[in-house]
């Protein structure tokens, strides 16, 4: 029994992945470590980087500076400057001569269409009746 020694404990690794692009990014996303509801975003941001240190970055978060560990950061890849879009000041005019106006239907046409509806049957031969308010809809 004296020769039996305890087994060495396993070394716990706490290494985290840090993006190489994080060094050069102007904006970053911050991971939310709190308990989240379903479909909540994992990251917040993007936030502008103000100062870089070896273990943390200072970011501008909603108007005030905040120090965030680099373990919680992810580089934000932003598009270039957005281009200006010139919006029309007046709406375009429609040419009413080319617009098709719907034709009014007579009661006779509606009655003919309703009477020509056949009872629906499934592929197995079972008859199906739909509610009256759905008779106006046609399935092709």
PDB file of C-alpha atoms in Angstrom:
ATOM      1  CA  UNK A   1       0.000   0.000   0.000  1.00  0.00           C
ATOM      2  CA  UNK A   2       2.916   2.298   0.653  1.00  0.00           C
ATOM      3  CA  UNK A   3       4.001   2.138  -2.959  1.00  0.00           C
ATOM      4  CA  UNK A   4       0.588   3.273  -4.275  1.00  0.00           C
ATOM      5  CA  UNK A   5       0.603   6.979  -5.129  1.00  0.00           C
ATOM      6  CA  UNK A   6      -2.372   9.197  -5.976  1.00  0.00           C
ATOM      7  CA  UNK A   7      -3.061   9.942  -9.614  1.00  0.00           C
ATOM      8  CA  UNK A   8      -1.981  13.350 -10.856  1.00  0.00           C
ATOM      9  CA  UNK A   9      -4.879  15.750 -11.240  1.00  0.00           C
ATOM     10  CA  UNK A  10      -5.797  16.845 -14.708  1.00  0.00           C
ATOM     11  CA  UNK A  11      -4.700  20.311 -15.621  1.00  0.00           C
ATOM     12  CA  UNK A  12      -7.704  22.565 -16.207  1.00  0.00           C
ATOM     13  CA  UNK A  13      -7.286  24.648 -19.318  1.00  0.00           C
ATOM     14  CA  UNK A  14      -8.884  28.082 -19.391  1.00  0.00           C
ATOM     15  CA  UNK A  15      -7.501  29.123 -22.756  1.00  0.00           C
ATOM     16  CA  UNK A  16      -9.893  31.132 -24.863  1.00  0.00           C
ATOM     17  CA  UNK A  17      -9.767  31.891 -28.546  1.00  0.00           C
ATOM     18  CA  UNK A  18      -8.809  35.468 -29.367  1.00  0.00           C
ATOM     19  CA  UNK A  19      -9.298  36.582 -32.951  1.00  0.00           C
ATOM     20  CA  UNK A  20      -6.148  37.850 -34.671  1.00  0.00           C
ATOM     21  CA  UNK A  21      -8.238  40.590 -36.316  1.00  0.00           C
ATOM     22  CA  UNK A  22      -9.131  41.936 -32.873  1.00  0.00           C
ATOM     23  CA  UNK A  23      -5.815  43.833 -32.757  1.00  0.00           C
ATOM     24  CA  UNK A  24      -6.739  45.973 -35.754  1.00  0.00           C
ATOM     25  CA  UNK A  25     -10.504  46.290 -35.551  1.00  0.00           C
ATOM     26  CA  UNK A  26     -12.023  49.707 -34.922  1.00  0.00           C
ATOM     27  CA  UNK A  27     -15.286  48.259 -33.571  1.00  0.00           C
ATOM     28  CA  UNK A  28     -15.984  45.151 -31.488  1.00  0.00           C
ATOM     29  CA  UNK A  29     -18.906  43.062 -30.276  1.00  0.00           C
ATOM     30  CA  UNK A  30     -19.166  42.264 -26.546  1.00  0.00           C
ATOM     31  CA  UNK A  31     -20.370  38.790 -25.444  1.00  0.00           C
ATOM     32  CA  UNK A  32     -23.176  38.749 -22.886  1.00  0.00           C
ATOM     33  CA  UNK A  33     -22.183  36.325 -20.126  1.00  0.00           C
ATOM     34  CA  UNK A  34     -25.463  36.658 -18.256  1.00  0.00           C
ATOM     35  CA  UNK A  35     -28.270  34.147 -18.497  1.00  0.00           C
ATOM     36  CA  UNK A  36     -30.169  34.820 -21.716  1.00  0.00           C
ATOM     37  CA  UNK A  37     -33.716  34.132 -22.828  1.00  0.00           C
ATOM     38  CA  UNK A  38     -34.272  32.049 -25.937  1.00  0.00           C
ATOM     39  CA  UNK A  39     -33.527  33.928 -29.167  1.00  0.00           C
ATOM     40  CA  UNK A  40     -31.657  36.725 -27.348  1.00  0.00           C
ATOM     41  CA  UNK A  41     -28.478  37.888 -29.043  1.00  0.00           C
ATOM     42  CA  UNK A  42     -25.228  36.445 -27.722  1.00  0.00           C
ATOM     43  CA  UNK A  43     -23.260  39.583 -28.554  1.00  0.00           C
ATOM     44  CA  UNK A  44     -24.011  43.279 -28.040  1.00  0.00           C
ATOM     45  CA  UNK A  45     -22.656  46.045 -30.193  1.00  0.00           C
ATOM     46  CA  UNK A  46     -20.778  47.000 -32.262  1.00  0.00           C
ATOM     47  CA  UNK A  47     -18.916  49.431 -30.007  1.00  0.00           C
ATOM     48  CA  UNK A  48     -16.019  51.706 -30.921  1.00  0.00           C
ATOM     49  CA  UNK A  49     -12.606  50.797 -29.455  1.00  0.00           C
ATOM     50  CA  UNK A  50     -11.022  53.754 -27.639  1.00  0.00           C
ATOM     51  CA  UNK A  51      -7.905  52.187 -26.088  1.00  0.00           C
ATOM     52  CA  UNK A  52      -6.159  48.799 -26.234  1.00  0.00           C
ATOM     53  CA  UNK A  53      -4.314  47.137 -23.363  1.00  0.00           C
ATOM     54  CA  UNK A  54      -2.857  43.622 -23.212  1.00  0.00           C
ATOM     55  CA  UNK A  55      -5.782  42.059 -21.316  1.00  0.00           C
ATOM     56  CA  UNK A  56      -8.637  44.520 -21.804  1.00  0.00           C
ATOM     57  CA  UNK A  57      -9.969  47.098 -24.245  1.00  0.00           C
ATOM     58  CA  UNK A  58     -11.641  50.383 -23.410  1.00  0.00           C
ATOM     59  CA  UNK A  59     -14.766  50.816 -25.502  1.00  0.00           C
ATOM     60  CA  UNK A  60     -17.350  53.561 -25.927  1.00  0.00           C
ATOM     61  CA  UNK A  61     -20.574  51.931 -24.745  1.00  0.00           C
ATOM     62  CA  UNK A  62     -23.608  54.204 -25.059  1.00  0.00           C
ATOM     63  CA  UNK A  63     -21.632  57.375 -24.395  1.00  0.00           C
ATOM     64  CA  UNK A  64     -19.430  56.237 -21.493  1.00  0.00           C
ATOM     65  CA  UNK A  65     -16.119  54.380 -21.376  1.00  0.00           C
ATOM     66  CA  UNK A  66     -16.089  50.785 -20.228  1.00  0.00           C
ATOM     67  CA  UNK A  67     -13.187  48.358 -19.769  1.00  0.00           C
ATOM     68  CA  UNK A  68     -13.929  44.906 -21.193  1.00  0.00           C
ATOM     69  CA  UNK A  69     -11.751  41.783 -21.062  1.00  0.00           C
ATOM     70  CA  UNK A  70     -10.501  40.641 -24.466  1.00  0.00           C
ATOM     71  CA  UNK A  71     -11.934  37.181 -23.721  1.00  0.00           C
ATOM     72  CA  UNK A  72     -15.431  38.640 -24.203  1.00  0.00           C
ATOM     73  CA  UNK A  73     -14.675  40.545 -27.425  1.00  0.00           C
ATOM     74  CA  UNK A  74     -15.216  39.665 -31.050  1.00  0.00           C
ATOM     75  CA  UNK A  75     -14.011  41.770 -33.978  1.00  0.00           C
ATOM     76  CA  UNK A  76     -16.713  43.577 -35.941  1.00  0.00           C
ATOM     77  CA  UNK A  77     -16.284  43.625 -39.706  1.00  0.00           C
ATOM     78  CA  UNK A  78     -18.082  46.766 -40.817  1.00  0.00           C
ATOM     79  CA  UNK A  79     -18.795  47.897 -44.343  1.00  0.00           C
ATOM     80  CA  UNK A  80     -17.180  51.013 -45.707  1.00  0.00           C
ATOM     81  CA  UNK A  81     -18.799  54.420 -45.496  1.00  0.00           C
ATOM     82  CA  UNK A  82     -22.430  54.158 -46.522  1.00  0.00           C
ATOM     83  CA  UNK A  83     -23.184  56.035 -49.699  1.00  0.00           C
ATOM     84  CA  UNK A  84     -25.745  58.827 -49.807  1.00  0.00           C
ATOM     85  CA  UNK A  85     -29.099  57.993 -51.312  1.00  0.00           C
ATOM     86  CA  UNK A  86     -31.015  60.807 -52.973  1.00  0.00           C
ATOM     87  CA  UNK A  87     -34.678  60.451 -52.104  1.00  0.00           C
ATOM     88  CA  UNK A  88     -37.340  61.839 -54.419  1.00  0.00           C
ATOM     89  CA  UNK A  89     -39.017  64.951 -53.022  1.00  0.00           C
ATOM     90  CA  UNK A  90     -42.242  64.464 -54.992  1.00  0.00           C
ATOM     91  CA  UNK A  91     -43.901  61.106 -55.591  1.00  0.00           C
ATOM     92  CA  UNK A  92     -44.004  59.924 -59.212  1.00  0.00           C
ATOM     93  CA  UNK A  93     -47.277  60.524 -61.051  1.00  0.00           C
ATOM     94  CA  UNK A  94     -49.252  57.517 -62.260  1.00  0.00           C
ATOM     95  CA  UNK A  95     -50.656  57.423 -65.771  1.00  0.00           C
ATOM     96  CA  UNK A  96     -54.289  56.514 -65.078  1.00  0.00           C
ATOM     97  CA  UNK A  97     -54.928  55.502 -68.694  1.00  0.00           C
ATOM     98  CA  UNK A  98     -52.673  52.443 -68.286  1.00  0.00           C
ATOM     99  CA  UNK A  99     -54.099  51.339 -64.927  1.00  0.00           C
ATOM    100  CA  UNK A 100     -56.615  48.489 -65.228  1.00  0.00           C
ATOM    101  CA  UNK A 101     -59.785  49.199 -63.295  1.00  0.00           C
ATOM    102  CA  UNK A 102     -61.675  46.195 -61.864  1.00  0.00           C
ATOM    103  CA  UNK A 103     -65.066  45.477 -63.413  1.00  0.00           C
ATOM    104  CA  UNK A 104     -68.115  45.142 -61.198  1.00  0.00           C
ATOM    105  CA  UNK A 105     -69.734  41.701 -61.149  1.00  0.00           C
ATOM    106  CA  UNK A 106     -73.460  41.190 -61.278  1.00  0.00           C
ATOM    107  CA  UNK A 107     -75.422  39.063 -58.837  1.00  0.00           C
ATOM    108  CA  UNK A 108     -76.135  36.500 -61.558  1.00  0.00           C
ATOM    109  CA  UNK A 109     -72.432  35.802 -62.087  1.00  0.00           C
ATOM    110  CA  UNK A 110     -71.843  35.356 -58.349  1.00  0.00           C
ATOM    111  CA  UNK A 111     -74.805  32.950 -58.022  1.00  0.00           C
ATOM    112  CA  UNK A 112     -73.582  30.884 -60.981  1.00  0.00           C
ATOM    113  CA  UNK A 113     -70.126  30.611 -59.446  1.00  0.00           C
ATOM    114  CA  UNK A 114     -71.506  29.565 -56.035  1.00  0.00           C
ATOM    115  CA  UNK A 115     -73.834  26.950 -57.514  1.00  0.00           C
ATOM    116  CA  UNK A 116     -71.060  25.434 -59.626  1.00  0.00           C
ATOM    117  CA  UNK A 117     -69.001  24.545 -56.533  1.00  0.00           C
ATOM    118  CA  UNK A 118     -68.771  20.786 -56.222  1.00  0.00           C
ATOM    119  CA  UNK A 119     -68.237  19.044 -52.897  1.00  0.00           C
ATOM    120  CA  UNK A 120     -64.572  18.452 -52.174  1.00  0.00           C
ATOM    121  CA  UNK A 121     -63.297  14.930 -51.791  1.00  0.00           C
ATOM    122  CA  UNK A 122     -59.969  13.677 -50.544  1.00  0.00           C
ATOM    123  CA  UNK A 123     -57.848  11.208 -52.483  1.00  0.00           C
ATOM    124  CA  UNK A 124     -59.288   8.377 -50.437  1.00  0.00           C
ATOM    125  CA  UNK A 125     -62.830   9.412 -51.450  1.00  0.00           C
ATOM    126  CA  UNK A 126     -63.904  11.025 -48.198  1.00  0.00           C
ATOM    127  CA  UNK A 127     -66.196  14.056 -48.693  1.00  0.00           C
ATOM    128  CA  UNK A 128     -65.072  17.264 -47.018  1.00  0.00           C
ATOM    129  CA  UNK A 129     -67.323  20.280 -46.379  1.00  0.00           C
ATOM    130  CA  UNK A 130     -65.749  23.647 -45.676  1.00  0.00           C
ATOM    131  CA  UNK A 131     -67.452  26.364 -43.595  1.00  0.00           C
ATOM    132  CA  UNK A 132     -69.722  28.767 -45.489  1.00  0.00           C
ATOM    133  CA  UNK A 133     -67.467  31.782 -44.943  1.00  0.00           C
ATOM    134  CA  UNK A 134     -64.697  29.969 -46.838  1.00  0.00           C
ATOM    135  CA  UNK A 135     -66.794  29.379 -49.964  1.00  0.00           C
ATOM    136  CA  UNK A 136     -65.557  32.662 -51.449  1.00  0.00           C
ATOM    137  CA  UNK A 137     -62.019  31.294 -51.689  1.00  0.00           C
ATOM    138  CA  UNK A 138     -61.114  29.149 -54.652  1.00  0.00           C
ATOM    139  CA  UNK A 139     -58.426  26.481 -54.575  1.00  0.00           C
ATOM    140  CA  UNK A 140     -56.869  25.538 -57.891  1.00  0.00           C
TER     141      UNK A 140
END
